[in-house]
mmCIF file with all atom_site columns, C-alpha atoms and ligand atoms in Angstrom:
data_model
loop_
_atom_site.group_PDB
_atom_site.id
_atom_site.type_symbol
_atom_site.label_atom_id
_atom_site.label_alt_id
_atom_site.label_comp_id
_atom_site.label_asym_id
_atom_site.label_entity_id
_atom_site.label_seq_id
_atom_site.pdbx_PDB_ins_code
_atom_site.Cartn_x
_atom_site.Cartn_y
_atom_site.Cartn_z
_atom_site.occupancy
_atom_site.B_iso_or_equiv
_atom_site.pdbx_formal_charge
_atom_site.auth_seq_id
_atom_site.auth_comp_id
_atom_site.auth_asym_id
_atom_site.auth_atom_id
_atom_site.pdbx_PDB_model_num
ATOM   1   C CA . UNK A 1 1   ? 0.000   0.000  0.000   1.00 0.00 ? 1   UNK A CA 1
ATOM   2   C CA . UNK A 1 2   ? 1.191   3.505  -0.877  1.00 0.00 ? 2   UNK A CA 1
ATOM   3   C CA . UNK A 1 3   ? 0.970   5.307  2.467   1.00 0.00 ? 3   UNK A CA 1
ATOM   4   C CA . UNK A 1 4   ? 0.714   9.062  2.910   1.00 0.00 ? 4   UNK A CA 1
ATOM   5   C CA . UNK A 1 5   ? 4.043   10.484 4.105   1.00 0.00 ? 5   UNK A CA 1
ATOM   6   C CA . UNK A 1 6   ? 3.354   12.522 7.238   1.00 0.00 ? 6   UNK A CA 1
ATOM   7   C CA . UNK A 1 7   ? 5.602   14.826 9.270   1.00 0.00 ? 7   UNK A CA 1
ATOM   8   C CA . UNK A 1 8   ? 4.735   15.567 12.894  1.00 0.00 ? 8   UNK A CA 1
ATOM   9   C CA . UNK A 1 9   ? 5.919   18.888 14.332  1.00 0.00 ? 9   UNK A CA 1
ATOM   10  C CA . UNK A 1 10  ? 6.372   19.060 18.098  1.00 0.00 ? 10  UNK A CA 1
ATOM   11  C CA . UNK A 1 11  ? 7.821   21.254 20.829  1.00 0.00 ? 11  UNK A CA 1
ATOM   12  C CA . UNK A 1 12  ? 7.446   19.114 23.954  1.00 0.00 ? 12  UNK A CA 1
ATOM   13  C CA . UNK A 1 13  ? 6.304   15.867 25.538  1.00 0.00 ? 13  UNK A CA 1
ATOM   14  C CA . UNK A 1 14  ? 4.759   14.461 22.352  1.00 0.00 ? 14  UNK A CA 1
ATOM   15  C CA . UNK A 1 15  ? 1.908   12.354 23.713  1.00 0.00 ? 15  UNK A CA 1
ATOM   16  C CA . UNK A 1 16  ? -0.128  13.057 20.569  1.00 0.00 ? 16  UNK A CA 1
ATOM   17  C CA . UNK A 1 17  ? 2.912   12.127 18.511  1.00 0.00 ? 17  UNK A CA 1
ATOM   18  C CA . UNK A 1 18  ? 2.946   8.825  20.415  1.00 0.00 ? 18  UNK A CA 1
ATOM   19  C CA . UNK A 1 19  ? -0.707  8.215  19.571  1.00 0.00 ? 19  UNK A CA 1
ATOM   20  C CA . UNK A 1 20  ? 0.076   8.843  15.893  1.00 0.00 ? 20  UNK A CA 1
ATOM   21  C CA . UNK A 1 21  ? 3.177   6.612  16.018  1.00 0.00 ? 21  UNK A CA 1
ATOM   22  C CA . UNK A 1 22  ? 1.150   3.806  17.594  1.00 0.00 ? 22  UNK A CA 1
ATOM   23  C CA . UNK A 1 23  ? -1.674  4.096  15.076  1.00 0.00 ? 23  UNK A CA 1
ATOM   24  C CA . UNK A 1 24  ? 0.575   4.306  12.032  1.00 0.00 ? 24  UNK A CA 1
ATOM   25  C CA . UNK A 1 25  ? 2.574   1.295  13.236  1.00 0.00 ? 25  UNK A CA 1
ATOM   26  C CA . UNK A 1 26  ? -0.415  -0.783 12.181  1.00 0.00 ? 26  UNK A CA 1
ATOM   27  C CA . UNK A 1 27  ? 0.208   -2.276 8.787   1.00 0.00 ? 27  UNK A CA 1
ATOM   28  C CA . UNK A 1 28  ? -3.103  -1.270 7.235   1.00 0.00 ? 28  UNK A CA 1
ATOM   29  C CA . UNK A 1 29  ? -3.057  2.361  8.415   1.00 0.00 ? 29  UNK A CA 1
ATOM   30  C CA . UNK A 1 30  ? -3.145  4.617  5.321   1.00 0.00 ? 30  UNK A CA 1
ATOM   31  C CA . UNK A 1 31  ? -0.374  6.978  6.533   1.00 0.00 ? 31  UNK A CA 1
ATOM   32  C CA . UNK A 1 32  ? 3.149   6.673  7.924   1.00 0.00 ? 32  UNK A CA 1
ATOM   33  C CA . UNK A 1 33  ? 5.120   9.042  10.145  1.00 0.00 ? 33  UNK A CA 1
ATOM   34  C CA . UNK A 1 34  ? 8.096   9.714  7.897   1.00 0.00 ? 34  UNK A CA 1
ATOM   35  C CA . UNK A 1 35  ? 9.621   12.567 9.898   1.00 0.00 ? 35  UNK A CA 1
ATOM   36  C CA . UNK A 1 36  ? 9.401   14.258 13.309  1.00 0.00 ? 36  UNK A CA 1
ATOM   37  C CA . UNK A 1 37  ? 10.652  17.825 13.662  1.00 0.00 ? 37  UNK A CA 1
ATOM   38  C CA . UNK A 1 38  ? 11.029  19.705 16.928  1.00 0.00 ? 38  UNK A CA 1
ATOM   39  C CA . UNK A 1 39  ? 11.908  23.357 17.370  1.00 0.00 ? 39  UNK A CA 1
ATOM   40  C CA . UNK A 1 40  ? 13.169  22.499 20.888  1.00 0.00 ? 40  UNK A CA 1
ATOM   41  C CA . UNK A 1 41  ? 16.322  20.395 21.160  1.00 0.00 ? 41  UNK A CA 1
ATOM   42  C CA . UNK A 1 42  ? 15.396  18.531 24.351  1.00 0.00 ? 42  UNK A CA 1
ATOM   43  C CA . UNK A 1 43  ? 11.715  17.882 23.571  1.00 0.00 ? 43  UNK A CA 1
ATOM   44  C CA . UNK A 1 44  ? 10.761  14.482 25.013  1.00 0.00 ? 44  UNK A CA 1
ATOM   45  C CA . UNK A 1 45  ? 8.887   13.669 21.814  1.00 0.00 ? 45  UNK A CA 1
ATOM   46  C CA . UNK A 1 46  ? 12.241  13.270 20.035  1.00 0.00 ? 46  UNK A CA 1
ATOM   47  C CA . UNK A 1 47  ? 12.938  10.245 22.252  1.00 0.00 ? 47  UNK A CA 1
ATOM   48  C CA . UNK A 1 48  ? 9.585   8.777  21.251  1.00 0.00 ? 48  UNK A CA 1
ATOM   49  C CA . UNK A 1 49  ? 10.531  9.173  17.570  1.00 0.00 ? 49  UNK A CA 1
ATOM   50  C CA . UNK A 1 50  ? 13.893  7.518  18.165  1.00 0.00 ? 50  UNK A CA 1
ATOM   51  C CA . UNK A 1 51  ? 12.271  4.587  19.986  1.00 0.00 ? 51  UNK A CA 1
ATOM   52  C CA . UNK A 1 52  ? 9.871   4.124  17.090  1.00 0.00 ? 52  UNK A CA 1
ATOM   53  C CA . UNK A 1 53  ? 12.751  4.243  14.600  1.00 0.00 ? 53  UNK A CA 1
ATOM   54  C CA . UNK A 1 54  ? 11.367  7.340  12.875  1.00 0.00 ? 54  UNK A CA 1
ATOM   55  C CA . UNK A 1 55  ? 13.779  9.955  11.452  1.00 0.00 ? 55  UNK A CA 1
ATOM   56  C CA . UNK A 1 56  ? 13.751  13.201 13.380  1.00 0.00 ? 56  UNK A CA 1
ATOM   57  C CA . UNK A 1 57  ? 15.425  16.575 13.382  1.00 0.00 ? 57  UNK A CA 1
ATOM   58  C CA . UNK A 1 58  ? 15.704  19.750 15.405  1.00 0.00 ? 58  UNK A CA 1
ATOM   59  C CA . UNK A 1 59  ? 15.175  23.111 13.764  1.00 0.00 ? 59  UNK A CA 1
ATOM   60  C CA . UNK A 1 60  ? 15.792  25.547 16.596  1.00 0.00 ? 60  UNK A CA 1
ATOM   61  C CA . UNK A 1 61  ? 13.833  28.748 16.006  1.00 0.00 ? 61  UNK A CA 1
ATOM   62  C CA . UNK A 1 62  ? 16.379  30.666 18.079  1.00 0.00 ? 62  UNK A CA 1
ATOM   63  C CA . UNK A 1 63  ? 18.961  30.079 15.361  1.00 0.00 ? 63  UNK A CA 1
ATOM   64  C CA . UNK A 1 64  ? 16.992  32.148 12.823  1.00 0.00 ? 64  UNK A CA 1
ATOM   65  C CA . UNK A 1 65  ? 16.697  35.895 12.406  1.00 0.00 ? 65  UNK A CA 1
ATOM   66  C CA . UNK A 1 66  ? 12.914  35.869 12.050  1.00 0.00 ? 66  UNK A CA 1
ATOM   67  C CA . UNK A 1 67  ? 9.848   33.682 11.547  1.00 0.00 ? 67  UNK A CA 1
ATOM   68  C CA . UNK A 1 68  ? 10.167  33.763 7.771   1.00 0.00 ? 68  UNK A CA 1
ATOM   69  C CA . UNK A 1 69  ? 13.696  32.336 7.872   1.00 0.00 ? 69  UNK A CA 1
ATOM   70  C CA . UNK A 1 70  ? 12.679  29.608 10.331  1.00 0.00 ? 70  UNK A CA 1
ATOM   71  C CA . UNK A 1 71  ? 9.652   28.676 8.215   1.00 0.00 ? 71  UNK A CA 1
ATOM   72  C CA . UNK A 1 72  ? 11.776  28.515 5.091   1.00 0.00 ? 72  UNK A CA 1
ATOM   73  C CA . UNK A 1 73  ? 14.230  26.089 6.725   1.00 0.00 ? 73  UNK A CA 1
ATOM   74  C CA . UNK A 1 74  ? 11.282  24.011 7.902   1.00 0.00 ? 74  UNK A CA 1
ATOM   75  C CA . UNK A 1 75  ? 9.755   24.040 4.441   1.00 0.00 ? 75  UNK A CA 1
ATOM   76  C CA . UNK A 1 76  ? 13.016  22.942 2.833   1.00 0.00 ? 76  UNK A CA 1
ATOM   77  C CA . UNK A 1 77  ? 13.398  19.994 5.208   1.00 0.00 ? 77  UNK A CA 1
ATOM   78  C CA . UNK A 1 78  ? 9.795   18.879 4.681   1.00 0.00 ? 78  UNK A CA 1
ATOM   79  C CA . UNK A 1 79  ? 10.203  18.970 0.917   1.00 0.00 ? 79  UNK A CA 1
ATOM   80  C CA . UNK A 1 80  ? 13.567  17.193 1.037   1.00 0.00 ? 80  UNK A CA 1
ATOM   81  C CA . UNK A 1 81  ? 11.819  14.361 2.904   1.00 0.00 ? 81  UNK A CA 1
ATOM   82  C CA . UNK A 1 82  ? 8.912   14.298 0.409   1.00 0.00 ? 82  UNK A CA 1
ATOM   83  C CA . UNK A 1 83  ? 6.328   15.068 3.100   1.00 0.00 ? 83  UNK A CA 1
ATOM   84  C CA . UNK A 1 84  ? 2.725   15.141 1.889   1.00 0.00 ? 84  UNK A CA 1
ATOM   85  C CA . UNK A 1 85  ? 0.909   16.135 5.090   1.00 0.00 ? 85  UNK A CA 1
ATOM   86  C CA . UNK A 1 86  ? 2.040   17.976 8.229   1.00 0.00 ? 86  UNK A CA 1
ATOM   87  C CA . UNK A 1 87  ? 0.490   17.286 11.645  1.00 0.00 ? 87  UNK A CA 1
ATOM   88  C CA . UNK A 1 88  ? 1.128   19.902 14.318  1.00 0.00 ? 88  UNK A CA 1
ATOM   89  C CA . UNK A 1 89  ? 1.091   18.212 17.722  1.00 0.00 ? 89  UNK A CA 1
ATOM   90  C CA . UNK A 1 90  ? 1.920   20.589 20.540  1.00 0.00 ? 90  UNK A CA 1
ATOM   91  C CA . UNK A 1 91  ? 4.054   22.678 18.183  1.00 0.00 ? 91  UNK A CA 1
ATOM   92  C CA . UNK A 1 92  ? 4.367   26.010 19.983  1.00 0.00 ? 92  UNK A CA 1
ATOM   93  C CA . UNK A 1 93  ? 5.349   28.251 17.098  1.00 0.00 ? 93  UNK A CA 1
ATOM   94  C CA . UNK A 1 94  ? 3.143   30.494 15.022  1.00 0.00 ? 94  UNK A CA 1
ATOM   95  C CA . UNK A 1 95  ? 3.671   29.811 11.325  1.00 0.00 ? 95  UNK A CA 1
ATOM   96  C CA . UNK A 1 96  ? 3.774   32.606 8.760   1.00 0.00 ? 96  UNK A CA 1
ATOM   97  C CA . UNK A 1 97  ? 0.932   33.099 6.298   1.00 0.00 ? 97  UNK A CA 1
ATOM   98  C CA . UNK A 1 98  ? 3.389   32.272 3.541   1.00 0.00 ? 98  UNK A CA 1
ATOM   99  C CA . UNK A 1 99  ? 3.977   28.844 5.056   1.00 0.00 ? 99  UNK A CA 1
ATOM   100 C CA . UNK A 1 100 ? 0.329   28.084 5.857   1.00 0.00 ? 100 UNK A CA 1
ATOM   101 C CA . UNK A 1 101 ? -0.719  29.149 2.355   1.00 0.00 ? 101 UNK A CA 1
ATOM   102 C CA . UNK A 1 102 ? 1.996   27.076 0.681   1.00 0.00 ? 102 UNK A CA 1
ATOM   103 C CA . UNK A 1 103 ? 0.828   23.988 2.609   1.00 0.00 ? 103 UNK A CA 1
ATOM   104 C CA . UNK A 1 104 ? -2.871  24.798 2.568   1.00 0.00 ? 104 UNK A CA 1
ATOM   105 C CA . UNK A 1 105 ? -4.936  21.629 2.800   1.00 0.00 ? 105 UNK A CA 1
ATOM   106 C CA . UNK A 1 106 ? -1.805  19.689 3.812   1.00 0.00 ? 106 UNK A CA 1
ATOM   107 C CA . UNK A 1 107 ? -1.339  21.169 7.296   1.00 0.00 ? 107 UNK A CA 1
ATOM   108 C CA . UNK A 1 108 ? -3.451  20.166 10.300  1.00 0.00 ? 108 UNK A CA 1
ATOM   109 C CA . UNK A 1 109 ? -3.422  20.789 14.044  1.00 0.00 ? 109 UNK A CA 1
ATOM   110 C CA . UNK A 1 110 ? -5.002  19.403 17.191  1.00 0.00 ? 110 UNK A CA 1
ATOM   111 C CA . UNK A 1 111 ? -6.376  21.975 19.606  1.00 0.00 ? 111 UNK A CA 1
ATOM   112 C CA . UNK A 1 112 ? -7.623  21.194 23.142  1.00 0.00 ? 112 UNK A CA 1
ATOM   113 C CA . UNK A 1 113 ? -11.093 22.749 22.906  1.00 0.00 ? 113 UNK A CA 1
ATOM   114 C CA . UNK A 1 114 ? -14.237 22.475 20.858  1.00 0.00 ? 114 UNK A CA 1
ATOM   115 C CA . UNK A 1 115 ? -13.444 25.216 18.351  1.00 0.00 ? 115 UNK A CA 1
ATOM   116 C CA . UNK A 1 116 ? -14.520 27.901 17.714  1.00 0.00 ? 116 UNK A CA 1
ATOM   117 C CA . UNK A 1 117 ? -14.719 28.150 21.512  1.00 0.00 ? 117 UNK A CA 1
ATOM   118 C CA . UNK A 1 118 ? -11.578 28.777 23.545  1.00 0.00 ? 118 UNK A CA 1
ATOM   119 C CA . UNK A 1 119 ? -8.851  29.563 21.042  1.00 0.00 ? 119 UNK A CA 1
ATOM   120 C CA . UNK A 1 120 ? -5.270  30.166 22.150  1.00 0.00 ? 120 UNK A CA 1
ATOM   121 C CA . UNK A 1 121 ? -3.777  28.895 25.410  1.00 0.00 ? 121 UNK A CA 1
ATOM   122 C CA . UNK A 1 122 ? -5.187  27.787 28.801  1.00 0.00 ? 122 UNK A CA 1
ATOM   123 C CA . UNK A 1 123 ? -8.208  26.288 27.078  1.00 0.00 ? 123 UNK A CA 1
ATOM   124 C CA . UNK A 1 124 ? -9.229  24.151 30.069  1.00 0.00 ? 124 UNK A CA 1
ATOM   125 C CA . UNK A 1 125 ? -9.189  27.155 32.397  1.00 0.00 ? 125 UNK A CA 1
ATOM   126 C CA . UNK A 1 126 ? -11.213 29.060 29.798  1.00 0.00 ? 126 UNK A CA 1
ATOM   127 C CA . UNK A 1 127 ? -13.770 26.238 29.667  1.00 0.00 ? 127 UNK A CA 1
ATOM   128 C CA . UNK A 1 128 ? -14.067 26.079 33.476  1.00 0.00 ? 128 UNK A CA 1
ATOM   129 C CA . UNK A 1 129 ? -14.444 29.852 33.710  1.00 0.00 ? 129 UNK A CA 1
ATOM   130 C CA . UNK A 1 130 ? -17.177 29.799 31.072  1.00 0.00 ? 130 UNK A CA 1
ATOM   131 C CA . UNK A 1 131 ? -19.052 27.067 32.943  1.00 0.00 ? 131 UNK A CA 1
ATOM   132 C CA . UNK A 1 132 ? -19.567 24.853 29.882  1.00 0.00 ? 132 UNK A CA 1
ATOM   133 C CA . UNK A 1 133 ? -20.768 21.300 30.526  1.00 0.00 ? 133 UNK A CA 1
ATOM   134 C CA . UNK A 1 134 ? -19.107 19.896 27.405  1.00 0.00 ? 134 UNK A CA 1
ATOM   135 C CA . UNK A 1 135 ? -15.505 20.470 26.409  1.00 0.00 ? 135 UNK A CA 1
ATOM   136 C CA . UNK A 1 136 ? -13.209 18.570 24.065  1.00 0.00 ? 136 UNK A CA 1
ATOM   137 C CA . UNK A 1 137 ? -10.736 18.764 21.231  1.00 0.00 ? 137 UNK A CA 1
ATOM   138 C CA . UNK A 1 138 ? -10.636 19.630 17.552  1.00 0.00 ? 138 UNK A CA 1
ATOM   139 C CA . UNK A 1 139 ? -8.522  18.602 14.585  1.00 0.00 ? 139 UNK A CA 1
ATOM   140 C CA . UNK A 1 140 ? -8.566  21.390 12.028  1.00 0.00 ? 140 UNK A CA 1
ATOM   141 C CA . UNK A 1 141 ? -6.839  22.686 8.930   1.00 0.00 ? 141 UNK A CA 1
ATOM   142 C CA . UNK A 1 142 ? -4.274  25.339 9.754   1.00 0.00 ? 142 UNK A CA 1
ATOM   143 C CA . UNK A 1 143 ? -4.657  28.775 8.209   1.00 0.00 ? 143 UNK A CA 1
ATOM   144 C CA . UNK A 1 144 ? -2.862  32.036 8.909   1.00 0.00 ? 144 UNK A CA 1
ATOM   145 C CA . UNK A 1 145 ? -5.373  32.920 11.658  1.00 0.00 ? 145 UNK A CA 1
ATOM   146 C CA . UNK A 1 146 ? -4.766  31.217 15.028  1.00 0.00 ? 146 UNK A CA 1
ATOM   147 C CA . UNK A 1 147 ? -6.951  28.133 15.698  1.00 0.00 ? 147 UNK A CA 1
ATOM   148 C CA . UNK A 1 148 ? -9.311  29.211 12.949  1.00 0.00 ? 148 UNK A CA 1
ATOM   149 C CA . UNK A 1 149 ? -9.116  26.817 9.964   1.00 0.00 ? 149 UNK A CA 1
ATOM   150 C CA . UNK A 1 150 ? -11.858 24.471 8.743   1.00 0.00 ? 150 UNK A CA 1
ATOM   151 C CA . UNK A 1 151 ? -12.768 21.780 11.261  1.00 0.00 ? 151 UNK A CA 1
ATOM   152 C CA . UNK A 1 152 ? -12.017 18.162 10.309  1.00 0.00 ? 152 UNK A CA 1
ATOM   153 C CA . UNK A 1 153 ? -13.095 16.265 13.436  1.00 0.00 ? 153 UNK A CA 1
ATOM   154 C CA . UNK A 1 154 ? -14.054 16.864 17.049  1.00 0.00 ? 154 UNK A CA 1
ATOM   155 C CA . UNK A 1 155 ? -14.467 14.825 20.224  1.00 0.00 ? 155 UNK A CA 1
ATOM   156 C CA . UNK A 1 156 ? -16.428 15.981 23.267  1.00 0.00 ? 156 UNK A CA 1
ATOM   157 C CA . UNK A 1 157 ? -15.967 15.095 26.940  1.00 0.00 ? 157 UNK A CA 1
ATOM   158 C CA . UNK A 1 158 ? -18.121 16.070 29.930  1.00 0.00 ? 158 UNK A CA 1
ATOM   159 C CA . UNK A 1 159 ? -17.025 18.729 32.387  1.00 0.00 ? 159 UNK A CA 1
ATOM   160 C CA . UNK A 1 160 ? -17.671 17.217 35.825  1.00 0.00 ? 160 UNK A CA 1
ATOM   161 C CA . UNK A 1 161 ? -18.656 19.217 38.914  1.00 0.00 ? 161 UNK A CA 1
ATOM   162 C CA . UNK A 1 162 ? -15.353 18.577 40.737  1.00 0.00 ? 162 UNK A CA 1
ATOM   163 C CA . UNK A 1 163 ? -13.085 19.216 37.775  1.00 0.00 ? 163 UNK A CA 1
ATOM   164 C CA . UNK A 1 164 ? -10.052 21.417 38.010  1.00 0.00 ? 164 UNK A CA 1
ATOM   165 C CA . UNK A 1 165 ? -7.781  22.343 35.146  1.00 0.00 ? 165 UNK A CA 1
ATOM   166 C CA . UNK A 1 166 ? -5.667  19.184 35.551  1.00 0.00 ? 166 UNK A CA 1
ATOM   167 C CA . UNK A 1 167 ? -8.486  16.660 35.702  1.00 0.00 ? 167 UNK A CA 1
ATOM   168 C CA . UNK A 1 168 ? -10.184 18.273 32.719  1.00 0.00 ? 168 UNK A CA 1
ATOM   169 C CA . UNK A 1 169 ? -6.928  18.408 30.752  1.00 0.00 ? 169 UNK A CA 1
ATOM   170 C CA . UNK A 1 170 ? -6.365  14.708 31.399  1.00 0.00 ? 170 UNK A CA 1
ATOM   171 C CA . UNK A 1 171 ? -9.851  13.799 30.120  1.00 0.00 ? 171 UNK A CA 1
ATOM   172 C CA . UNK A 1 172 ? -9.431  15.933 27.008  1.00 0.00 ? 172 UNK A CA 1
ATOM   173 C CA . UNK A 1 173 ? -5.954  14.553 26.324  1.00 0.00 ? 173 UNK A CA 1
ATOM   174 C CA . UNK A 1 174 ? -7.276  10.987 26.345  1.00 0.00 ? 174 UNK A CA 1
ATOM   175 C CA . UNK A 1 175 ? -9.826  12.081 23.735  1.00 0.00 ? 175 UNK A CA 1
ATOM   176 C CA . UNK A 1 176 ? -7.090  13.772 21.679  1.00 0.00 ? 176 UNK A CA 1
ATOM   177 C CA . UNK A 1 177 ? -5.163  10.516 21.517  1.00 0.00 ? 177 UNK A CA 1
ATOM   178 C CA . UNK A 1 178 ? -8.149  8.831  19.897  1.00 0.00 ? 178 UNK A CA 1
ATOM   179 C CA . UNK A 1 179 ? -9.205  11.741 17.711  1.00 0.00 ? 179 UNK A CA 1
ATOM   180 C CA . UNK A 1 180 ? -5.916  12.607 16.007  1.00 0.00 ? 180 UNK A CA 1
ATOM   181 C CA . UNK A 1 181 ? -5.255  9.142  14.544  1.00 0.00 ? 181 UNK A CA 1
ATOM   182 C CA . UNK A 1 182 ? -8.911  8.920  13.502  1.00 0.00 ? 182 UNK A CA 1
ATOM   183 C CA . UNK A 1 183 ? -8.750  12.258 11.696  1.00 0.00 ? 183 UNK A CA 1
ATOM   184 C CA . UNK A 1 184 ? -5.473  11.298 10.043  1.00 0.00 ? 184 UNK A CA 1
ATOM   185 C CA . UNK A 1 185 ? -6.935  8.019  8.816   1.00 0.00 ? 185 UNK A CA 1
ATOM   186 C CA . UNK A 1 186 ? -9.903  9.915  7.449   1.00 0.00 ? 186 UNK A CA 1
ATOM   187 C CA . UNK A 1 187 ? -7.717  12.353 5.524   1.00 0.00 ? 187 UNK A CA 1
ATOM   188 C CA . UNK A 1 188 ? -5.203  9.775  4.317   1.00 0.00 ? 188 UNK A CA 1
ATOM   189 C CA . UNK A 1 189 ? -7.905  7.357  3.267   1.00 0.00 ? 189 UNK A CA 1
ATOM   190 C CA . UNK A 1 190 ? -9.512  10.054 1.156   1.00 0.00 ? 190 UNK A CA 1
ATOM   191 C CA . UNK A 1 191 ? -6.306  10.951 -0.615  1.00 0.00 ? 191 UNK A CA 1
ATOM   192 C CA . UNK A 1 192 ? -6.990  11.204 -4.324  1.00 0.00 ? 192 UNK A CA 1
ATOM   193 C CA . UNK A 1 193 ? -4.611  9.424  -6.674  1.00 0.00 ? 193 UNK A CA 1
ATOM   194 C CA . UNK A 1 194 ? -1.824  11.724 -7.933  1.00 0.00 ? 194 UNK A CA 1
ATOM   195 C CA . UNK A 1 195 ? -3.151  11.492 -11.466 1.00 0.00 ? 195 UNK A CA 1
ATOM   196 C CA . UNK A 1 196 ? -6.483  12.920 -10.357 1.00 0.00 ? 196 UNK A CA 1
ATOM   197 C CA . UNK A 1 197 ? -4.974  15.721 -8.312  1.00 0.00 ? 197 UNK A CA 1
ATOM   198 C CA . UNK A 1 198 ? -3.602  19.150 -8.942  1.00 0.00 ? 198 UNK A CA 1
ATOM   199 C CA . UNK A 1 199 ? 0.120   18.429 -8.612  1.00 0.00 ? 199 UNK A CA 1
ATOM   200 C CA . UNK A 1 200 ? 0.536   21.614 -6.581  1.00 0.00 ? 200 UNK A CA 1
ATOM   201 C CA . UNK A 1 201 ? -1.465  20.057 -3.771  1.00 0.00 ? 201 UNK A CA 1
ATOM   202 C CA . UNK A 1 202 ? 0.851   17.067 -3.602  1.00 0.00 ? 202 UNK A CA 1
ATOM   203 C CA . UNK A 1 203 ? 4.027   19.089 -4.057  1.00 0.00 ? 203 UNK A CA 1
ATOM   204 C CA . UNK A 1 204 ? 3.395   22.712 -3.179  1.00 0.00 ? 204 UNK A CA 1
ATOM   205 C CA . UNK A 1 205 ? 5.974   25.118 -4.594  1.00 0.00 ? 205 UNK A CA 1
ATOM   206 C CA . UNK A 1 206 ? 8.903   25.966 -2.336  1.00 0.00 ? 206 UNK A CA 1
ATOM   207 C CA . UNK A 1 207 ? 8.536   29.035 -0.141  1.00 0.00 ? 207 UNK A CA 1
ATOM   208 C CA . UNK A 1 208 ? 11.574  30.623 -1.718  1.00 0.00 ? 208 UNK A CA 1
ATOM   209 C CA . UNK A 1 209 ? 9.902   30.582 -5.158  1.00 0.00 ? 209 UNK A CA 1
ATOM   210 C CA . UNK A 1 210 ? 7.641   33.299 -6.524  1.00 0.00 ? 210 UNK A CA 1
ATOM   211 C CA . UNK A 1 211 ? 4.076   33.030 -5.285  1.00 0.00 ? 211 UNK A CA 1
ATOM   212 C CA . UNK A 1 212 ? 2.082   30.690 -7.562  1.00 0.00 ? 212 UNK A CA 1
ATOM   213 C CA . UNK A 1 213 ? -0.273  32.309 -10.062 1.00 0.00 ? 213 UNK A CA 1
HETATM 214 C C1 . GRF B 2 .   ? -2.142  18.999 23.397  1.00 0.00 ? 1   GRF B C1 1
HETATM 215 O O1 . GRF B 2 .   ? -3.106  19.267 24.376  1.00 0.00 ? 1   GRF B O1 1
HETATM 216 C C2 . GRF B 2 .   ? -2.542  19.605 22.083  1.00 0.00 ? 1   GRF B C2 1
HETATM 217 O O2 . GRF B 2 .   ? -3.911  19.635 21.866  1.00 0.00 ? 1   GRF B O2 1
HETATM 218 C C3 . GRF B 2 .   ? -2.015  21.011 22.211  1.00 0.00 ? 1   GRF B C3 1
HETATM 219 O O3 . GRF B 2 .   ? -0.800  20.885 22.902  1.00 0.00 ? 1   GRF B O3 1
HETATM 220 C C4 . GRF B 2 .   ? -0.821  19.700 23.694  1.00 0.00 ? 1   GRF B C4 1
HETATM 221 C C5 . GRF B 2 .   ? 0.355   18.890 23.266  1.00 0.00 ? 1   GRF B C5 1
HETATM 222 O O4 . GRF B 2 .   ? 0.537   17.754 24.081  1.00 0.00 ? 1   GRF B O4 1
HETATM 223 N N1 . GRF B 2 .   ? -1.906  21.646 20.923  1.00 0.00 ? 1   GRF B N1 1
HETATM 224 P P1 . GRF B 2 .   ? 1.532   16.609 23.619  1.00 0.00 ? 1   GRF B P1 1
HETATM 225 O O5 . GRF B 2 .   ? 2.896   17.253 23.392  1.00 0.00 ? 1   GRF B O5 1
HETATM 226 O O6 . GRF B 2 .   ? 1.006   15.995 22.357  1.00 0.00 ? 1   GRF B O6 1
HETATM 227 O O7 . GRF B 2 .   ? 1.569   15.643 24.763  1.00 0.00 ? 1   GRF B O7 1
#
């Protein structure tokens, strides 16, 4: 089977990366994790990649003059490794519009709330403060606007009377670990054959090139 080549971008512990590694280790899963990139050298997720035998790399944002230069280095590495889809999984860097547009439709994220509610950080505290009875997580396409792209899949969990931020986070995280592989399978399974696809979607032009017409 021709499996979709996926890169996972992380900055930290990588528990969602682990869920994706575990799911894609199954022979009949329609995608493979071909590359893990971290912008933080000591991210624990890099150890998970190594244990799974998946190639990984560090692109340290502090080594670049600005966001555009960091994104260009990232873009070059992803293309060199023939990546077809990028999964952000606890990747704590804002990407430039140039990057998100170049990878439009090929760049997804998991966010710990039921979007469009509770964008940004501290989503569990936001949910508790709002008094919602249902909370959850969302896998969505990434666009230039923060936590704003089209929604692919969501999972809901109850907010219980005794919840604090930690207990709620734990319940949502367990749902994330089921949702992200499910959403990836959905996307990868729907992948059109290259012959039926605009080649630009499979191989978007490099960021250093002129903007496509
Ligand atoms: C997750 O809650 C994810 O939704 C958010 O950042 C957290 C990353 O956790 N974007 P992990 O690194 O996957 O364990």
